[in-house]
Amino acid sequence: MISSLFNRARNPEEKRVRAWCRTTLGITPGNLPLYRQALRHVSAVKDEQPDLPDNERLEFLGDAVLDAIIGDLLFSTYPDQGEGFLTRMRSKLVSRTQLNMLAKRIAIERVMESNVARTHESSVPGNALEALIGALFLDKGVRPYAQGRGRAHQEALRPAGDPEGRSRWQEPLAGMGPEASQEDRVRGARRRRQRAGPALCCRSAHRW
């Protein structure tokens, strides 16, 4: 045990990633190598270390988990909207632009291992965020992320002055065509009438 603690303290990179997970994500890693892998771009894997895993497999998993989480959240948040609206919203919320923005808000580049030049157009931070979600899923399960327990996710989706986080969800609505919006409004109105039907009947019967 003493040897393990000594090795942990001796590795500054592990210490840095562990501290970042605690302060930024609000979690204590159970499987720290998994998080380090999520933060390791393929460009950081040296020729003499071909067996060192990069984050591409975790990125694949995180992409699938994120789609499911966002889909569930949108389904609950917009009960009156149709499939077309929900699909477009999800596409915008998990777009590379959105993921890069969220990755920068949690300063993921501070703990990333990458030899790629950091530019505004780079998709590396967003890819690492997806890989990190994959690592969270494997280490902690889907519940902590889905419930927003990680402070990073709460902050990323909740801009200053917007305690409900509503504007972050509404931003991607810009750019949706008026024709599609009209279709979604018609579907929403139909659903509201269907739900209100029994209540209206009861009120009418009571008046008569």
PDB file of C-alpha atoms in Angstrom:
ATOM      1  CA  MET A   1       0.000   0.000   0.000  1.00  0.00           C
ATOM      2  CA  ILE A   2       2.827   2.398   0.892  1.00  0.00           C
ATOM      3  CA  SER A   3       4.493   1.589  -2.431  1.00  0.00           C
ATOM      4  CA  SER A   4       1.250   2.315  -4.279  1.00  0.00           C
ATOM      5  CA  LEU A   5       0.850   5.690  -2.590  1.00  0.00           C
ATOM      6  CA  PHE A   6       4.468   6.517  -3.334  1.00  0.00           C
ATOM      7  CA  ASN A   7       4.093   5.662  -7.013  1.00  0.00           C
ATOM      8  CA  ARG A   8       0.910   7.712  -7.212  1.00  0.00           C
ATOM      9  CA  ALA A   9       2.589  10.772  -5.747  1.00  0.00           C
ATOM     10  CA  ARG A  10       5.636  10.249  -7.961  1.00  0.00           C
ATOM     11  CA  ASN A  11       3.636  10.424 -11.194  1.00  0.00           C
ATOM     12  CA  PRO A  12       2.783  14.107 -11.716  1.00  0.00           C
ATOM     13  CA  GLU A  13       0.638  13.403 -14.794  1.00  0.00           C
ATOM     14  CA  GLU A  14      -1.653  11.031 -12.908  1.00  0.00           C
ATOM     15  CA  LYS A  15      -1.843  13.486 -10.042  1.00  0.00           C
ATOM     16  CA  ARG A  16      -2.797  16.282 -12.431  1.00  0.00           C
ATOM     17  CA  VAL A  17      -5.530  14.245 -14.161  1.00  0.00           C
ATOM     18  CA  ARG A  18      -6.923  13.033 -10.844  1.00  0.00           C
ATOM     19  CA  ALA A  19      -7.072  16.584  -9.477  1.00  0.00           C
ATOM     20  CA  TRP A  20      -8.735  17.842 -12.670  1.00  0.00           C
ATOM     21  CA  CYS A  21     -11.398  15.123 -12.485  1.00  0.00           C
ATOM     22  CA  ARG A  22     -12.176  16.066  -8.903  1.00  0.00           C
ATOM     23  CA  THR A  23     -12.305  19.831  -9.353  1.00  0.00           C
ATOM     24  CA  THR A  24     -13.815  19.982 -12.846  1.00  0.00           C
ATOM     25  CA  LEU A  25     -15.932  16.846 -13.183  1.00  0.00           C
ATOM     26  CA  GLY A  26     -16.776  16.539  -9.501  1.00  0.00           C
ATOM     27  CA  ILE A  27     -15.834  12.846  -9.416  1.00  0.00           C
ATOM     28  CA  THR A  28     -13.015  10.723  -8.025  1.00  0.00           C
ATOM     29  CA  PRO A  29     -11.766   8.349 -10.736  1.00  0.00           C
ATOM     30  CA  GLY A  30     -12.125   4.693  -9.874  1.00  0.00           C
ATOM     31  CA  ASN A  31     -10.098   3.637 -12.913  1.00  0.00           C
ATOM     32  CA  LEU A  32      -7.647   6.466 -13.543  1.00  0.00           C
ATOM     33  CA  PRO A  33      -5.891   4.824 -16.551  1.00  0.00           C
ATOM     34  CA  LEU A  34      -9.264   4.888 -18.319  1.00  0.00           C
ATOM     35  CA  TYR A  35      -9.444   8.670 -17.990  1.00  0.00           C
ATOM     36  CA  ARG A  36      -5.854   9.084 -19.096  1.00  0.00           C
ATOM     37  CA  GLN A  37      -6.647   7.005 -22.175  1.00  0.00           C
ATOM     38  CA  ALA A  38      -9.669   9.204 -22.897  1.00  0.00           C
ATOM     39  CA  LEU A  39      -7.424  12.256 -22.820  1.00  0.00           C
ATOM     40  CA  ARG A  40      -4.719  10.721 -25.043  1.00  0.00           C
ATOM     41  CA  HIS A  41      -4.917  11.588 -28.734  1.00  0.00           C
ATOM     42  CA  VAL A  42      -3.447   9.117 -31.211  1.00  0.00           C
ATOM     43  CA  SER A  43      -0.734  11.659 -32.062  1.00  0.00           C
ATOM     44  CA  ALA A  44       0.640  11.313 -28.521  1.00  0.00           C
ATOM     45  CA  VAL A  45       1.301   7.571 -28.910  1.00  0.00           C
ATOM     46  CA  LYS A  46       4.987   7.217 -29.713  1.00  0.00           C
ATOM     47  CA  ASP A  47       6.412   4.635 -32.087  1.00  0.00           C
ATOM     48  CA  GLU A  48       8.215   2.920 -29.215  1.00  0.00           C
ATOM     49  CA  GLN A  49       4.901   2.589 -27.336  1.00  0.00           C
ATOM     50  CA  PRO A  50       2.586   0.968 -29.918  1.00  0.00           C
ATOM     51  CA  ASP A  51       0.553  -0.784 -27.219  1.00  0.00           C
ATOM     52  CA  LEU A  52      -0.287   2.454 -25.399  1.00  0.00           C
ATOM     53  CA  PRO A  53      -4.050   2.899 -26.001  1.00  0.00           C
ATOM     54  CA  ASP A  54      -5.324   6.118 -27.546  1.00  0.00           C
ATOM     55  CA  ASN A  55      -8.826   7.537 -27.094  1.00  0.00           C
ATOM     56  CA  GLU A  56     -10.464   6.506 -30.372  1.00  0.00           C
ATOM     57  CA  ARG A  57     -12.371   3.487 -29.015  1.00  0.00           C
ATOM     58  CA  LEU A  58     -13.597   5.495 -26.030  1.00  0.00           C
ATOM     59  CA  GLU A  59     -14.626   8.263 -28.416  1.00  0.00           C
ATOM     60  CA  PHE A  60     -16.801   5.766 -30.289  1.00  0.00           C
ATOM     61  CA  LEU A  61     -18.453   4.665 -27.046  1.00  0.00           C
ATOM     62  CA  GLY A  62     -18.883   8.210 -25.756  1.00  0.00           C
ATOM     63  CA  ASP A  63     -20.558   9.264 -28.992  1.00  0.00           C
ATOM     64  CA  ALA A  64     -23.184   6.531 -28.567  1.00  0.00           C
ATOM     65  CA  VAL A  65     -23.720   7.308 -24.869  1.00  0.00           C
ATOM     66  CA  LEU A  66     -24.040  11.032 -25.551  1.00  0.00           C
ATOM     67  CA  ASP A  67     -26.625  10.442 -28.272  1.00  0.00           C
ATOM     68  CA  ALA A  68     -28.712   8.365 -25.864  1.00  0.00           C
ATOM     69  CA  ILE A  69     -28.409  10.857 -22.990  1.00  0.00           C
ATOM     70  CA  ILE A  70     -29.256  13.899 -25.116  1.00  0.00           C
ATOM     71  CA  GLY A  71     -32.084  11.999 -26.803  1.00  0.00           C
ATOM     72  CA  ASP A  72     -33.616  11.128 -23.441  1.00  0.00           C
ATOM     73  CA  LEU A  73     -33.204  14.681 -22.159  1.00  0.00           C
ATOM     74  CA  LEU A  74     -34.806  16.235 -25.235  1.00  0.00           C
ATOM     75  CA  PHE A  75     -37.628  13.681 -25.137  1.00  0.00           C
ATOM     76  CA  SER A  76     -38.423  14.753 -21.559  1.00  0.00           C
ATOM     77  CA  THR A  77     -37.858  18.480 -22.085  1.00  0.00           C
ATOM     78  CA  TYR A  78     -40.006  18.861 -25.201  1.00  0.00           C
ATOM     79  CA  PRO A  79     -43.047  16.553 -24.766  1.00  0.00           C
ATOM     80  CA  ASP A  80     -45.023  18.397 -27.455  1.00  0.00           C
ATOM     81  CA  GLN A  81     -42.409  18.234 -30.207  1.00  0.00           C
ATOM     82  CA  GLY A  82     -42.225  15.693 -32.998  1.00  0.00           C
ATOM     83  CA  GLU A  83     -39.474  13.344 -34.120  1.00  0.00           C
ATOM     84  CA  GLY A  84     -38.147  15.779 -36.718  1.00  0.00           C
ATOM     85  CA  PHE A  85     -37.614  18.568 -34.189  1.00  0.00           C
ATOM     86  CA  LEU A  86     -35.990  16.237 -31.650  1.00  0.00           C
ATOM     87  CA  THR A  87     -33.640  14.769 -34.249  1.00  0.00           C
ATOM     88  CA  ARG A  88     -32.535  18.191 -35.461  1.00  0.00           C
ATOM     89  CA  MET A  89     -32.026  19.449 -31.918  1.00  0.00           C
ATOM     90  CA  ARG A  90     -29.931  16.424 -31.011  1.00  0.00           C
ATOM     91  CA  SER A  91     -27.821  16.836 -34.141  1.00  0.00           C
ATOM     92  CA  LYS A  92     -27.100  20.443 -33.258  1.00  0.00           C
ATOM     93  CA  LEU A  93     -26.377  19.745 -29.596  1.00  0.00           C
ATOM     94  CA  VAL A  94     -23.883  16.975 -30.345  1.00  0.00           C
ATOM     95  CA  SER A  95     -22.313  18.733 -33.334  1.00  0.00           C
ATOM     96  CA  ARG A  96     -18.556  19.106 -33.461  1.00  0.00           C
ATOM     97  CA  THR A  97     -18.897  22.853 -32.878  1.00  0.00           C
ATOM     98  CA  GLN A  98     -20.924  22.336 -29.698  1.00  0.00           C
ATOM     99  CA  LEU A  99     -18.598  19.619 -28.401  1.00  0.00           C
ATOM    100  CA  ASN A 100     -15.518  21.760 -28.998  1.00  0.00           C
ATOM    101  CA  MET A 101     -17.172  24.660 -27.185  1.00  0.00           C
ATOM    102  CA  LEU A 102     -18.071  22.493 -24.181  1.00  0.00           C
ATOM    103  CA  ALA A 103     -14.598  20.935 -24.155  1.00  0.00           C
ATOM    104  CA  LYS A 104     -13.033  24.377 -23.951  1.00  0.00           C
ATOM    105  CA  ARG A 105     -15.401  25.452 -21.184  1.00  0.00           C
ATOM    106  CA  ILE A 106     -14.132  22.627 -18.994  1.00  0.00           C
ATOM    107  CA  ALA A 107     -10.524  23.332 -20.080  1.00  0.00           C
ATOM    108  CA  ILE A 108      -9.996  19.781 -21.288  1.00  0.00           C
ATOM    109  CA  GLU A 109      -6.865  20.803 -23.194  1.00  0.00           C
ATOM    110  CA  ARG A 110      -5.048  21.341 -19.901  1.00  0.00           C
ATOM    111  CA  VAL A 111      -4.971  17.607 -19.287  1.00  0.00           C
ATOM    112  CA  MET A 112      -4.951  16.267 -22.846  1.00  0.00           C
ATOM    113  CA  GLU A 113      -2.017  14.418 -24.364  1.00  0.00           C
ATOM    114  CA  SER A 114      -1.747  15.541 -27.973  1.00  0.00           C
ATOM    115  CA  ASN A 115       0.900  16.533 -30.482  1.00  0.00           C
ATOM    116  CA  VAL A 116      -1.593  18.168 -32.826  1.00  0.00           C
ATOM    117  CA  ALA A 117      -1.343  21.927 -33.292  1.00  0.00           C
ATOM    118  CA  ARG A 118      -4.108  23.607 -31.308  1.00  0.00           C
ATOM    119  CA  THR A 119      -6.236  25.709 -33.623  1.00  0.00           C
ATOM    120  CA  HIS A 120      -9.795  26.980 -33.458  1.00  0.00           C
ATOM    121  CA  GLU A 121     -10.768  24.515 -36.195  1.00  0.00           C
ATOM    122  CA  SER A 122      -9.331  21.461 -34.462  1.00  0.00           C
ATOM    123  CA  SER A 123     -11.828  18.750 -33.523  1.00  0.00           C
ATOM    124  CA  VAL A 124      -9.396  17.153 -31.061  1.00  0.00           C
ATOM    125  CA  PRO A 125     -10.927  18.728 -27.894  1.00  0.00           C
ATOM    126  CA  GLY A 126     -14.460  17.700 -28.858  1.00  0.00           C
ATOM    127  CA  ASN A 127     -13.314  14.181 -29.667  1.00  0.00           C
ATOM    128  CA  ALA A 128     -11.590  13.987 -26.286  1.00  0.00           C
ATOM    129  CA  LEU A 129     -14.817  15.097 -24.598  1.00  0.00           C
ATOM    130  CA  GLU A 130     -16.682  12.224 -26.245  1.00  0.00           C
ATOM    131  CA  ALA A 131     -13.932   9.836 -25.132  1.00  0.00           C
ATOM    132  CA  LEU A 132     -14.196  11.240 -21.614  1.00  0.00           C
ATOM    133  CA  ILE A 133     -17.932  10.531 -21.600  1.00  0.00           C
ATOM    134  CA  GLY A 134     -17.107   6.976 -22.656  1.00  0.00           C
ATOM    135  CA  ALA A 135     -14.663   6.682 -19.757  1.00  0.00           C
ATOM    136  CA  LEU A 136     -17.254   8.064 -17.326  1.00  0.00           C
ATOM    137  CA  PHE A 137     -19.767   5.523 -18.583  1.00  0.00           C
ATOM    138  CA  LEU A 138     -17.379   2.605 -18.055  1.00  0.00           C
ATOM    139  CA  ASP A 139     -16.109   3.816 -14.687  1.00  0.00           C
ATOM    140  CA  LYS A 140     -19.247   5.253 -13.102  1.00  0.00           C
ATOM    141  CA  GLY A 141     -22.148   4.079 -15.247  1.00  0.00           C
ATOM    142  CA  VAL A 142     -24.590   6.242 -17.155  1.00  0.00           C
ATOM    143  CA  ARG A 143     -26.500   7.580 -14.139  1.00  0.00           C
ATOM    144  CA  PRO A 144     -24.009  10.216 -12.895  1.00  0.00           C
ATOM    145  CA  TYR A 145     -23.755  11.790 -16.332  1.00  0.00           C
ATOM    146  CA  ALA A 146     -27.465  11.540 -17.090  1.00  0.00           C
ATOM    147  CA  GLN A 147     -28.400  13.201 -13.811  1.00  0.00           C
ATOM    148  CA  GLY A 148     -25.876  15.992 -14.326  1.00  0.00           C
ATOM    149  CA  ARG A 149     -23.939  15.244 -11.150  1.00  0.00           C
ATOM    150  CA  GLY A 150     -20.656  16.293 -12.750  1.00  0.00           C
ATOM    151  CA  ARG A 151     -20.184  20.002 -12.182  1.00  0.00           C
ATOM    152  CA  ALA A 152     -18.464  20.318 -15.563  1.00  0.00           C
ATOM    153  CA  HIS A 153     -21.591  19.266 -17.412  1.00  0.00           C
ATOM    154  CA  GLN A 154     -23.844  21.500 -15.344  1.00  0.00           C
ATOM    155  CA  GLU A 155     -21.623  24.503 -15.991  1.00  0.00           C
ATOM    156  CA  ALA A 156     -21.197  23.694 -19.658  1.00  0.00           C
ATOM    157  CA  LEU A 157     -24.950  23.610 -20.216  1.00  0.00           C
ATOM    158  CA  ARG A 158     -25.756  26.523 -17.929  1.00  0.00           C
ATOM    159  CA  PRO A 159     -24.386  29.902 -19.051  1.00  0.00           C
ATOM    160  CA  ALA A 160     -23.942  32.773 -16.605  1.00  0.00           C
ATOM    161  CA  GLY A 161     -27.207  34.547 -15.869  1.00  0.00           C
ATOM    162  CA  ASP A 162     -29.227  31.551 -17.023  1.00  0.00           C
ATOM    163  CA  PRO A 163     -29.835  29.416 -13.897  1.00  0.00           C
ATOM    164  CA  GLU A 164     -32.225  27.116 -15.724  1.00  0.00           C
ATOM    165  CA  GLY A 165     -29.802  26.492 -18.574  1.00  0.00           C
ATOM    166  CA  ARG A 166     -32.601  27.298 -21.001  1.00  0.00           C
ATOM    167  CA  SER A 167     -30.689  29.531 -23.389  1.00  0.00           C
ATOM    168  CA  ARG A 168     -28.139  26.816 -24.018  1.00  0.00           C
ATOM    169  CA  TRP A 169     -30.910  24.522 -25.179  1.00  0.00           C
ATOM    170  CA  GLN A 170     -32.601  27.255 -27.202  1.00  0.00           C
ATOM    171  CA  GLU A 171     -29.478  28.425 -29.079  1.00  0.00           C
ATOM    172  CA  PRO A 172     -29.453  25.507 -31.537  1.00  0.00           C
ATOM    173  CA  LEU A 173     -33.030  26.338 -32.533  1.00  0.00           C
ATOM    174  CA  ALA A 174     -31.669  29.191 -34.608  1.00  0.00           C
ATOM    175  CA  GLY A 175     -31.381  28.103 -38.203  1.00  0.00           C
ATOM    176  CA  MET A 176     -34.272  25.663 -38.194  1.00  0.00           C
ATOM    177  CA  GLY A 177     -36.444  26.497 -41.166  1.00  0.00           C
ATOM    178  CA  PRO A 178     -39.878  28.086 -40.666  1.00  0.00           C
ATOM    179  CA  GLU A 179     -41.496  25.289 -42.645  1.00  0.00           C
ATOM    180  CA  ALA A 180     -40.142  22.637 -40.305  1.00  0.00           C
ATOM    181  CA  SER A 181     -41.047  24.724 -37.262  1.00  0.00           C
ATOM    182  CA  GLN A 182     -44.623  25.078 -38.505  1.00  0.00           C
ATOM    183  CA  GLU A 183     -44.875  21.306 -38.903  1.00  0.00           C
ATOM    184  CA  ASP A 184     -43.635  20.804 -35.353  1.00  0.00           C
ATOM    185  CA  ARG A 185     -46.096  23.401 -34.029  1.00  0.00           C
ATOM    186  CA  VAL A 186     -48.992  21.609 -35.711  1.00  0.00           C
ATOM    187  CA  ARG A 187     -47.920  18.283 -34.199  1.00  0.00           C
ATOM    188  CA  GLY A 188     -47.511  19.899 -30.782  1.00  0.00           C
ATOM    189  CA  ALA A 189     -50.973  21.461 -30.932  1.00  0.00           C
ATOM    190  CA  ARG A 190     -52.470  18.103 -31.891  1.00  0.00           C
ATOM    191  CA  ARG A 191     -50.817  16.413 -28.904  1.00  0.00           C
ATOM    192  CA  ARG A 192     -52.022  19.131 -26.528  1.00  0.00           C
ATOM    193  CA  ARG A 193     -55.598  18.721 -27.765  1.00  0.00           C
ATOM    194  CA  GLN A 194     -55.386  14.964 -27.326  1.00  0.00           C
ATOM    195  CA  ARG A 195     -54.142  15.327 -23.757  1.00  0.00           C
ATOM    196  CA  ALA A 196     -56.699  18.035 -22.955  1.00  0.00           C
ATOM    197  CA  GLY A 197     -59.622  16.038 -24.381  1.00  0.00           C
ATOM    198  CA  PRO A 198     -60.692  14.144 -21.230  1.00  0.00           C
ATOM    199  CA  ALA A 199     -60.258  17.246 -19.052  1.00  0.00           C
ATOM    200  CA  LEU A 200     -62.394  19.358 -21.388  1.00  0.00           C
ATOM    201  CA  CYS A 201     -65.133  16.710 -21.348  1.00  0.00           C
ATOM    202  CA  CYS A 202     -65.131  16.675 -17.551  1.00  0.00           C
ATOM    203  CA  ARG A 203     -65.363  20.465 -17.333  1.00  0.00           C
ATOM    204  CA  SER A 204     -68.211  20.540 -19.874  1.00  0.00           C
ATOM    205  CA  ALA A 205     -70.142  17.844 -17.997  1.00  0.00           C
ATOM    206  CA  HIS A 206     -69.677  19.742 -14.748  1.00  0.00           C
ATOM    207  CA  ARG A 207     -71.081  22.968 -16.212  1.00  0.00           C
ATOM    208  CA  TRP A 208     -74.148  21.207 -17.615  1.00  0.00           C
TER     209      TRP A 208
END
